[in-house]
Amino acid sequence: MGGGPGWEDGLRPYQPEPSSPVRPFTVTGGRSAPRTHLAMETLVHSTIPAYHDLSGLIPEYQAICSLCRQVRSVAEISALLRVPLGVARVLISDMAAEGLVQLHQPQLDAGKPDLNLLERVLSGLRRL
């Protein structure tokens, strides 16, 4: 994942092979629901150190670990990987269960999401 113009953090989004007939649901083993509920504004960061070899992980996990060395929202990860939000949620939930990423769920105050968190998510989405 080399850097290029327009990528301030030096990362390129995950892009499946263009000629690949693999559908997004095959990446999730056919599952469409995550193990745990993940709001699109849930923040994710990798628990794997930057110097750790990721070659033992599937390509989607490698991409998510690389992206999440900087805290990102589920929505950002979905957009950067160019996968449907449901697929990103399943992958991230599975990774959290394996201890590969840590989740920071939004704190709801009487049913209202944290405005500071939403502003950070919106700012990140605008940078895309």
CSV table of N, CA and C in Angstrom, one decimal:
chain,number,residue,atom,x,y,z
A,1,MET,N,0.8,-1.2,0.0
A,1,MET,CA,0.0,0.0,0.0
A,1,MET,C,0.9,1.2,0.0
A,2,GLY,N,1.3,1.7,-1.1
A,2,GLY,CA,2.2,2.8,-1.2
A,2,GLY,C,1.4,4.1,-1.2
A,3,GLY,N,2.1,5.2,-1.0
A,3,GLY,CA,1.5,6.5,-0.9
A,3,GLY,C,1.4,7.1,-2.3
A,4,GLY,N,0.6,8.1,-2.4
A,4,GLY,CA,0.5,8.7,-3.7
A,4,GLY,C,-0.1,10.1,-3.5
A,5,PRO,N,-0.2,10.8,-4.6
A,5,PRO,CA,-0.8,12.2,-4.5
A,5,PRO,C,-2.2,12.2,-4.0
A,6,GLY,N,-2.5,13.1,-3.1
A,6,GLY,CA,-3.8,13.1,-2.5
A,6,GLY,C,-4.1,12.3,-1.3
A,7,TRP,N,-3.2,11.4,-0.9
A,7,TRP,CA,-3.4,10.6,0.2
A,7,TRP,C,-2.4,11.1,1.3
A,8,GLU,N,-3.0,11.9,2.2
A,8,GLU,CA,-2.2,12.6,3.2
A,8,GLU,C,-1.5,11.6,4.2
A,9,ASP,N,-2.1,10.5,4.4
A,9,ASP,CA,-1.5,9.5,5.4
A,9,ASP,C,-0.7,8.4,4.7
A,10,GLY,N,-0.6,8.5,3.3
A,10,GLY,CA,0.2,7.6,2.6
A,10,GLY,C,-0.4,6.3,2.3
A,11,LEU,N,-1.7,6.2,2.6
A,11,LEU,CA,-2.4,4.9,2.4
A,11,LEU,C,-3.4,5.0,1.2
A,12,ARG,N,-3.5,4.0,0.5
A,12,ARG,CA,-4.5,3.9,-0.6
A,12,ARG,C,-5.6,3.0,-0.1
A,13,PRO,N,-6.9,3.2,-0.6
A,13,PRO,CA,-8.0,2.4,-0.2
A,13,PRO,C,-7.8,1.0,-0.7
A,14,TYR,N,-8.3,0.0,0.0
A,14,TYR,CA,-8.3,-1.4,-0.5
A,14,TYR,C,-9.1,-1.4,-1.8
A,15,GLN,N,-8.6,-2.1,-2.8
A,15,GLN,CA,-9.3,-2.2,-4.0
A,15,GLN,C,-9.2,-3.7,-4.5
A,16,PRO,N,-10.4,-4.4,-4.5
A,16,PRO,CA,-10.3,-5.8,-5.0
A,16,PRO,C,-10.0,-5.8,-6.4
A,17,GLU,N,-9.5,-6.9,-6.9
A,17,GLU,CA,-9.1,-7.0,-8.3
A,17,GLU,C,-10.3,-6.7,-9.2
A,18,PRO,N,-10.2,-5.8,-10.2
A,18,PRO,CA,-11.3,-5.4,-11.0
A,18,PRO,C,-12.0,-6.6,-11.7
A,19,SER,N,-11.2,-7.6,-12.1
A,19,SER,CA,-11.8,-8.7,-12.8
A,19,SER,C,-12.3,-9.8,-11.9
A,20,SER,N,-12.1,-9.6,-10.6
A,20,SER,CA,-12.5,-10.6,-9.6
A,20,SER,C,-14.0,-10.8,-9.5
A,21,PRO,N,-14.5,-12.0,-9.7
A,21,PRO,CA,-16.0,-12.2,-9.6
A,21,PRO,C,-16.4,-12.3,-8.1
A,22,VAL,N,-15.6,-12.1,-7.1
A,22,VAL,CA,-15.9,-12.2,-5.7
A,22,VAL,C,-16.9,-11.1,-5.3
A,23,ARG,N,-18.0,-11.5,-4.8
A,23,ARG,CA,-19.0,-10.6,-4.3
A,23,ARG,C,-18.7,-10.2,-2.9
A,24,PRO,N,-19.1,-9.0,-2.4
A,24,PRO,CA,-18.8,-8.6,-1.0
A,24,PRO,C,-19.2,-9.6,0.0
A,25,PHE,N,-20.4,-10.3,-0.2
A,25,PHE,CA,-20.9,-11.2,0.9
A,25,PHE,C,-20.0,-12.4,1.0
A,26,THR,N,-19.2,-12.8,0.0
A,26,THR,CA,-18.3,-13.9,0.2
A,26,THR,C,-17.2,-13.6,1.1
A,27,VAL,N,-16.8,-12.3,1.2
A,27,VAL,CA,-15.7,-11.9,2.1
A,27,VAL,C,-16.2,-12.1,3.5
A,28,THR,N,-17.5,-12.0,3.8
A,28,THR,CA,-18.0,-12.1,5.1
A,28,THR,C,-18.5,-13.5,5.4
A,29,GLY,N,-18.3,-14.5,4.5
A,29,GLY,CA,-18.7,-15.8,4.7
A,29,GLY,C,-20.2,-15.9,4.5
A,30,GLY,N,-20.8,-15.0,3.8
A,30,GLY,CA,-22.3,-15.0,3.6
A,30,GLY,C,-23.1,-14.3,4.6
A,31,ARG,N,-22.4,-13.9,5.7
A,31,ARG,CA,-23.1,-13.2,6.8
A,31,ARG,C,-23.4,-11.7,6.4
A,32,SER,N,-24.5,-11.2,6.8
A,32,SER,CA,-24.9,-9.8,6.5
A,32,SER,C,-25.0,-9.0,7.8
A,33,ALA,N,-25.0,-9.7,8.9
A,33,ALA,CA,-25.1,-9.0,10.2
A,33,ALA,C,-23.9,-9.2,11.0
A,34,PRO,N,-23.4,-8.1,11.6
A,34,PRO,CA,-22.2,-8.2,12.5
A,34,PRO,C,-22.5,-8.9,13.8
A,35,ARG,N,-21.5,-9.4,14.5
A,35,ARG,CA,-21.6,-10.1,15.8
A,35,ARG,C,-22.1,-9.2,16.8
A,36,THR,N,-21.7,-7.9,16.7
A,36,THR,CA,-22.1,-6.9,17.7
A,36,THR,C,-22.6,-5.7,16.9
A,37,HIS,N,-23.5,-5.0,17.4
A,37,HIS,CA,-24.1,-3.8,16.7
A,37,HIS,C,-23.0,-2.7,16.6
A,38,LEU,N,-22.7,-2.2,15.4
A,38,LEU,CA,-21.8,-1.2,15.2
A,38,LEU,C,-22.5,0.0,14.5
A,39,ALA,N,-22.6,1.1,15.2
A,39,ALA,CA,-23.1,2.3,14.5
A,39,ALA,C,-22.1,2.8,13.5
A,40,MET,N,-22.5,3.5,12.5
A,40,MET,CA,-21.5,3.9,11.5
A,40,MET,C,-20.5,4.9,12.0
A,41,GLU,N,-20.9,5.6,13.1
A,41,GLU,CA,-19.9,6.5,13.7
A,41,GLU,C,-19.0,5.9,14.8
A,42,THR,N,-19.1,4.6,15.0
A,42,THR,CA,-18.2,3.9,15.9
A,42,THR,C,-16.8,4.1,15.5
A,43,LEU,N,-15.9,4.4,16.4
A,43,LEU,CA,-14.5,4.6,16.0
A,43,LEU,C,-13.8,3.4,16.2
A,44,VAL,N,-12.8,3.1,15.4
A,44,VAL,CA,-12.0,1.9,15.3
A,44,VAL,C,-10.6,2.2,15.3
A,45,HIS,N,-9.8,1.5,16.0
A,45,HIS,CA,-8.3,1.6,15.9
A,45,HIS,C,-7.7,0.2,16.0
A,46,SER,N,-6.6,0.1,15.3
A,46,SER,CA,-5.9,-1.2,15.3
A,46,SER,C,-5.1,-1.4,16.6
A,47,THR,N,-5.1,-2.7,17.1
A,47,THR,CA,-4.4,-3.0,18.3
A,47,THR,C,-3.0,-3.6,17.9
A,48,ILE,N,-2.8,-3.8,16.6
A,48,ILE,CA,-1.6,-4.4,16.1
A,48,ILE,C,-0.5,-3.3,15.8
A,49,PRO,N,0.7,-3.4,16.4
A,49,PRO,CA,1.7,-2.4,16.2
A,49,PRO,C,2.1,-2.2,14.7
A,50,ALA,N,2.5,-1.0,14.3
A,50,ALA,CA,2.8,-0.7,12.9
A,50,ALA,C,3.9,-1.6,12.4
A,51,TYR,N,4.8,-2.1,13.2
A,51,TYR,CA,6.0,-2.9,12.8
A,51,TYR,C,5.6,-4.4,12.6
A,52,HIS,N,4.4,-4.8,13.1
A,52,HIS,CA,4.0,-6.2,13.0
A,52,HIS,C,3.7,-6.6,11.6
A,53,ASP,N,4.1,-7.8,11.2
A,53,ASP,CA,3.8,-8.4,9.9
A,53,ASP,C,2.3,-8.8,9.8
A,54,LEU,N,1.6,-8.2,8.8
A,54,LEU,CA,0.2,-8.5,8.6
A,54,LEU,C,0.0,-9.6,7.6
A,55,SER,N,1.0,-10.2,7.0
A,55,SER,CA,0.8,-11.1,5.9
A,55,SER,C,0.0,-12.3,6.3
A,56,GLY,N,-0.1,-12.6,7.5
A,56,GLY,CA,-0.9,-13.8,7.9
A,56,GLY,C,-2.4,-13.5,8.0
A,57,LEU,N,-2.8,-12.3,7.7
A,57,LEU,CA,-4.2,-11.9,7.8
A,57,LEU,C,-4.8,-11.9,6.3
A,58,ILE,N,-6.1,-12.0,6.2
A,58,ILE,CA,-6.7,-11.9,4.9
A,58,ILE,C,-6.5,-10.5,4.4
A,59,PRO,N,-6.6,-10.2,3.1
A,59,PRO,CA,-6.3,-8.9,2.6
A,59,PRO,C,-7.2,-7.8,3.2
A,60,GLU,N,-8.5,-8.1,3.4
A,60,GLU,CA,-9.4,-7.1,4.0
A,60,GLU,C,-9.0,-6.7,5.4
A,61,TYR,N,-8.6,-7.7,6.2
A,61,TYR,CA,-8.1,-7.4,7.6
A,61,TYR,C,-6.8,-6.6,7.5
A,62,GLN,N,-5.9,-6.9,6.6
A,62,GLN,CA,-4.7,-6.2,6.4
A,62,GLN,C,-5.0,-4.7,6.1
A,63,ALA,N,-5.9,-4.5,5.2
A,63,ALA,CA,-6.3,-3.1,4.8
A,63,ALA,C,-6.9,-2.4,6.0
A,64,ILE,N,-7.8,-3.0,6.8
A,64,ILE,CA,-8.4,-2.4,7.9
A,64,ILE,C,-7.4,-2.1,9.0
A,65,CYS,N,-6.5,-3.0,9.3
A,65,CYS,CA,-5.4,-2.7,10.3
A,65,CYS,C,-4.6,-1.6,9.9
A,66,SER,N,-4.2,-1.5,8.6
A,66,SER,CA,-3.4,-0.4,8.1
A,66,SER,C,-4.1,0.9,8.2
A,67,LEU,N,-5.4,1.0,7.8
A,67,LEU,CA,-6.2,2.2,7.9
A,67,LEU,C,-6.4,2.6,9.3
A,68,CYS,N,-6.6,1.7,10.2
A,68,CYS,CA,-6.9,2.0,11.6
A,68,CYS,C,-5.7,2.2,12.5
A,69,ARG,N,-4.6,2.4,11.9
A,69,ARG,CA,-3.5,2.9,12.8
A,69,ARG,C,-3.7,4.3,13.2
A,70,GLN,N,-4.6,4.9,12.4
A,70,GLN,CA,-5.2,6.2,12.8
A,70,GLN,C,-6.6,5.9,13.1
A,71,VAL,N,-7.2,6.5,14.1
A,71,VAL,CA,-8.6,6.2,14.5
A,71,VAL,C,-9.5,6.6,13.3
A,72,ARG,N,-10.4,5.7,12.9
A,72,ARG,CA,-11.3,6.0,11.9
A,72,ARG,C,-12.7,5.5,12.3
A,73,SER,N,-13.7,6.0,11.6
A,73,SER,CA,-15.1,5.6,11.9
A,73,SER,C,-15.4,4.4,11.0
A,74,VAL,N,-16.4,3.6,11.3
A,74,VAL,CA,-16.9,2.5,10.5
A,74,VAL,C,-17.2,3.0,9.1
A,75,ALA,N,-17.9,4.2,9.1
A,75,ALA,CA,-18.3,4.8,7.8
A,75,ALA,C,-17.1,5.1,6.9
A,76,GLU,N,-16.0,5.7,7.5
A,76,GLU,CA,-14.8,6.0,6.8
A,76,GLU,C,-14.1,4.7,6.2
A,77,ILE,N,-14.1,3.7,7.1
A,77,ILE,CA,-13.5,2.5,6.6
A,77,ILE,C,-14.2,1.9,5.4
A,78,SER,N,-15.5,1.9,5.5
A,78,SER,CA,-16.4,1.4,4.4
A,78,SER,C,-16.1,2.2,3.1
A,79,ALA,N,-16.0,3.5,3.3
A,79,ALA,CA,-15.8,4.3,2.1
A,79,ALA,C,-14.4,4.1,1.5
A,80,LEU,N,-13.4,4.1,2.4
A,80,LEU,CA,-12.0,3.9,1.9
A,80,LEU,C,-11.7,2.6,1.3
A,81,LEU,N,-12.4,1.5,1.8
A,81,LEU,CA,-12.2,0.2,1.3
A,81,LEU,C,-13.1,0.0,0.1
A,82,ARG,N,-14.1,0.9,-0.1
A,82,ARG,CA,-15.0,0.8,-1.2
A,82,ARG,C,-15.8,-0.5,-1.1
A,83,VAL,N,-16.3,-0.8,0.1
A,83,VAL,CA,-17.2,-2.0,0.3
A,83,VAL,C,-18.4,-1.5,1.0
A,84,PRO,N,-19.5,-2.2,0.8
A,84,PRO,CA,-20.8,-1.8,1.5
A,84,PRO,C,-20.6,-1.7,3.0
A,85,LEU,N,-21.4,-0.8,3.6
A,85,LEU,CA,-21.3,-0.5,5.0
A,85,LEU,C,-21.5,-1.8,5.8
A,86,GLY,N,-22.5,-2.6,5.4
A,86,GLY,CA,-22.8,-3.9,6.0
A,86,GLY,C,-21.6,-4.9,6.0
A,87,VAL,N,-20.8,-4.9,4.9
A,87,VAL,CA,-19.7,-5.7,4.8
A,87,VAL,C,-18.6,-5.2,5.8
A,88,ALA,N,-18.4,-3.9,5.8
A,88,ALA,CA,-17.4,-3.3,6.7
A,88,ALA,C,-17.8,-3.6,8.2
A,89,ARG,N,-19.0,-3.5,8.5
A,89,ARG,CA,-19.5,-3.8,9.9
A,89,ARG,C,-19.2,-5.3,10.3
A,90,VAL,N,-19.4,-6.2,9.4
A,90,VAL,CA,-19.2,-7.6,9.7
A,90,VAL,C,-17.7,-7.8,9.9
A,91,LEU,N,-16.9,-7.3,9.0
A,91,LEU,CA,-15.4,-7.5,9.1
A,91,LEU,C,-14.9,-6.9,10.3
A,92,ILE,N,-15.3,-5.7,10.6
A,92,ILE,CA,-14.8,-5.0,11.8
A,92,ILE,C,-15.2,-5.7,13.1
A,93,SER,N,-16.4,-6.1,13.1
A,93,SER,CA,-17.0,-6.9,14.3
A,93,SER,C,-16.2,-8.2,14.5
A,94,ASP,N,-15.9,-8.9,13.4
A,94,ASP,CA,-15.1,-10.1,13.5
A,94,ASP,C,-13.7,-9.8,14.0
A,95,MET,N,-13.1,-8.7,13.5
A,95,MET,CA,-11.7,-8.3,13.9
A,95,MET,C,-11.7,-7.9,15.4
A,96,ALA,N,-12.8,-7.3,15.9
A,96,ALA,CA,-12.8,-6.9,17.3
A,96,ALA,C,-12.9,-8.2,18.1
A,97,ALA,N,-13.7,-9.2,17.7
A,97,ALA,CA,-13.8,-10.4,18.4
A,97,ALA,C,-12.5,-11.1,18.5
A,98,GLU,N,-11.6,-11.0,17.5
A,98,GLU,CA,-10.3,-11.6,17.5
A,98,GLU,C,-9.2,-10.7,18.2
A,99,GLY,N,-9.6,-9.5,18.6
A,99,GLY,CA,-8.7,-8.6,19.3
A,99,GLY,C,-7.8,-7.9,18.4
A,100,LEU,N,-8.1,-7.8,17.1
A,100,LEU,CA,-7.3,-7.1,16.1
A,100,LEU,C,-7.5,-5.6,16.1
A,101,VAL,N,-8.7,-5.2,16.5
A,101,VAL,CA,-9.1,-3.8,16.6
A,101,VAL,C,-9.8,-3.5,17.9
A,102,GLN,N,-9.8,-2.3,18.3
A,102,GLN,CA,-10.5,-1.9,19.5
A,102,GLN,C,-11.6,-0.9,19.0
A,103,LEU,N,-12.8,-1.0,19.6
A,103,LEU,CA,-14.0,-0.2,19.2
A,103,LEU,C,-14.3,0.8,20.2
A,104,HIS,N,-14.7,2.0,19.8
A,104,HIS,CA,-15.1,3.0,20.7
A,104,HIS,C,-16.5,3.4,20.3
A,105,GLN,N,-17.5,2.8,20.9
A,105,GLN,CA,-18.9,3.0,20.6
A,105,GLN,C,-19.3,4.4,21.1
A,106,PRO,N,-20.2,5.0,20.3
A,106,PRO,CA,-20.6,6.3,20.8
A,106,PRO,C,-21.4,6.2,22.0
A,107,GLN,N,-21.3,7.2,22.9
A,107,GLN,CA,-22.0,7.3,24.1
A,107,GLN,C,-23.3,8.0,23.8
A,108,LEU,N,-24.4,7.4,24.1
A,108,LEU,CA,-25.7,8.0,23.8
A,108,LEU,C,-26.2,8.7,25.1
A,109,ASP,N,-26.6,9.9,24.9
A,109,ASP,CA,-27.2,10.7,26.1
A,109,ASP,C,-28.6,10.9,25.8
A,110,ALA,N,-29.5,10.2,26.4
A,110,ALA,CA,-30.9,10.2,26.2
A,110,ALA,C,-31.3,10.1,24.7
A,111,GLY,N,-30.6,9.1,24.1
A,111,GLY,CA,-30.9,8.8,22.7
A,111,GLY,C,-30.2,9.7,21.7
A,112,LYS,N,-29.4,10.7,22.1
A,112,LYS,CA,-28.7,11.6,21.2
A,112,LYS,C,-27.3,11.2,21.1
A,113,PRO,N,-26.7,11.2,19.9
A,113,PRO,CA,-25.3,10.8,19.7
A,113,PRO,C,-24.4,12.0,20.2
A,114,ASP,N,-23.2,11.7,20.5
A,114,ASP,CA,-22.3,12.7,21.0
A,114,ASP,C,-21.9,13.6,19.8
A,115,LEU,N,-22.2,14.9,19.9
A,115,LEU,CA,-22.0,15.9,18.8
A,115,LEU,C,-20.5,16.0,18.5
A,116,ASN,N,-19.6,15.9,19.4
A,116,ASN,CA,-18.2,16.0,19.1
A,116,ASN,C,-17.8,14.8,18.2
A,117,LEU,N,-18.3,13.7,18.5
A,117,LEU,CA,-18.0,12.5,17.7
A,117,LEU,C,-18.5,12.6,16.3
A,118,LEU,N,-19.8,13.1,16.2
A,118,LEU,CA,-20.4,13.3,14.9
A,118,LEU,C,-19.6,14.3,14.1
A,119,GLU,N,-19.1,15.4,14.7
A,119,GLU,CA,-18.3,16.4,14.0
A,119,GLU,C,-17.0,15.8,13.5
A,120,ARG,N,-16.4,14.9,14.3
A,120,ARG,CA,-15.1,14.2,13.8
A,120,ARG,C,-15.4,13.3,12.7
A,121,VAL,N,-16.5,12.6,12.7
A,121,VAL,CA,-16.9,11.7,11.6
A,121,VAL,C,-17.1,12.5,10.4
A,122,LEU,N,-17.9,13.5,10.5
A,122,LEU,CA,-18.2,14.4,9.3
A,122,LEU,C,-17.0,15.0,8.7
A,123,SER,N,-16.1,15.4,9.6
A,123,SER,CA,-14.8,16.0,9.1
A,123,SER,C,-14.0,14.9,8.4
A,124,GLY,N,-13.9,13.7,8.9
A,124,GLY,CA,-13.2,12.6,8.2
A,124,GLY,C,-13.9,12.3,6.9
A,125,LEU,N,-15.2,12.3,6.8
A,125,LEU,CA,-15.9,12.0,5.5
A,125,LEU,C,-15.6,13.1,4.5
A,126,ARG,N,-15.5,14.3,5.0
A,126,ARG,CA,-15.2,15.4,4.0
A,126,ARG,C,-13.9,15.3,3.4
A,127,ARG,N,-12.9,14.8,4.2
A,127,ARG,CA,-11.5,14.6,3.7
A,127,ARG,C,-11.5,13.6,2.6
A,128,LEU,N,-12.5,12.7,2.6
A,128,LEU,CA,-12.5,11.7,1.5
A,128,LEU,C,-12.7,12.3,0.2
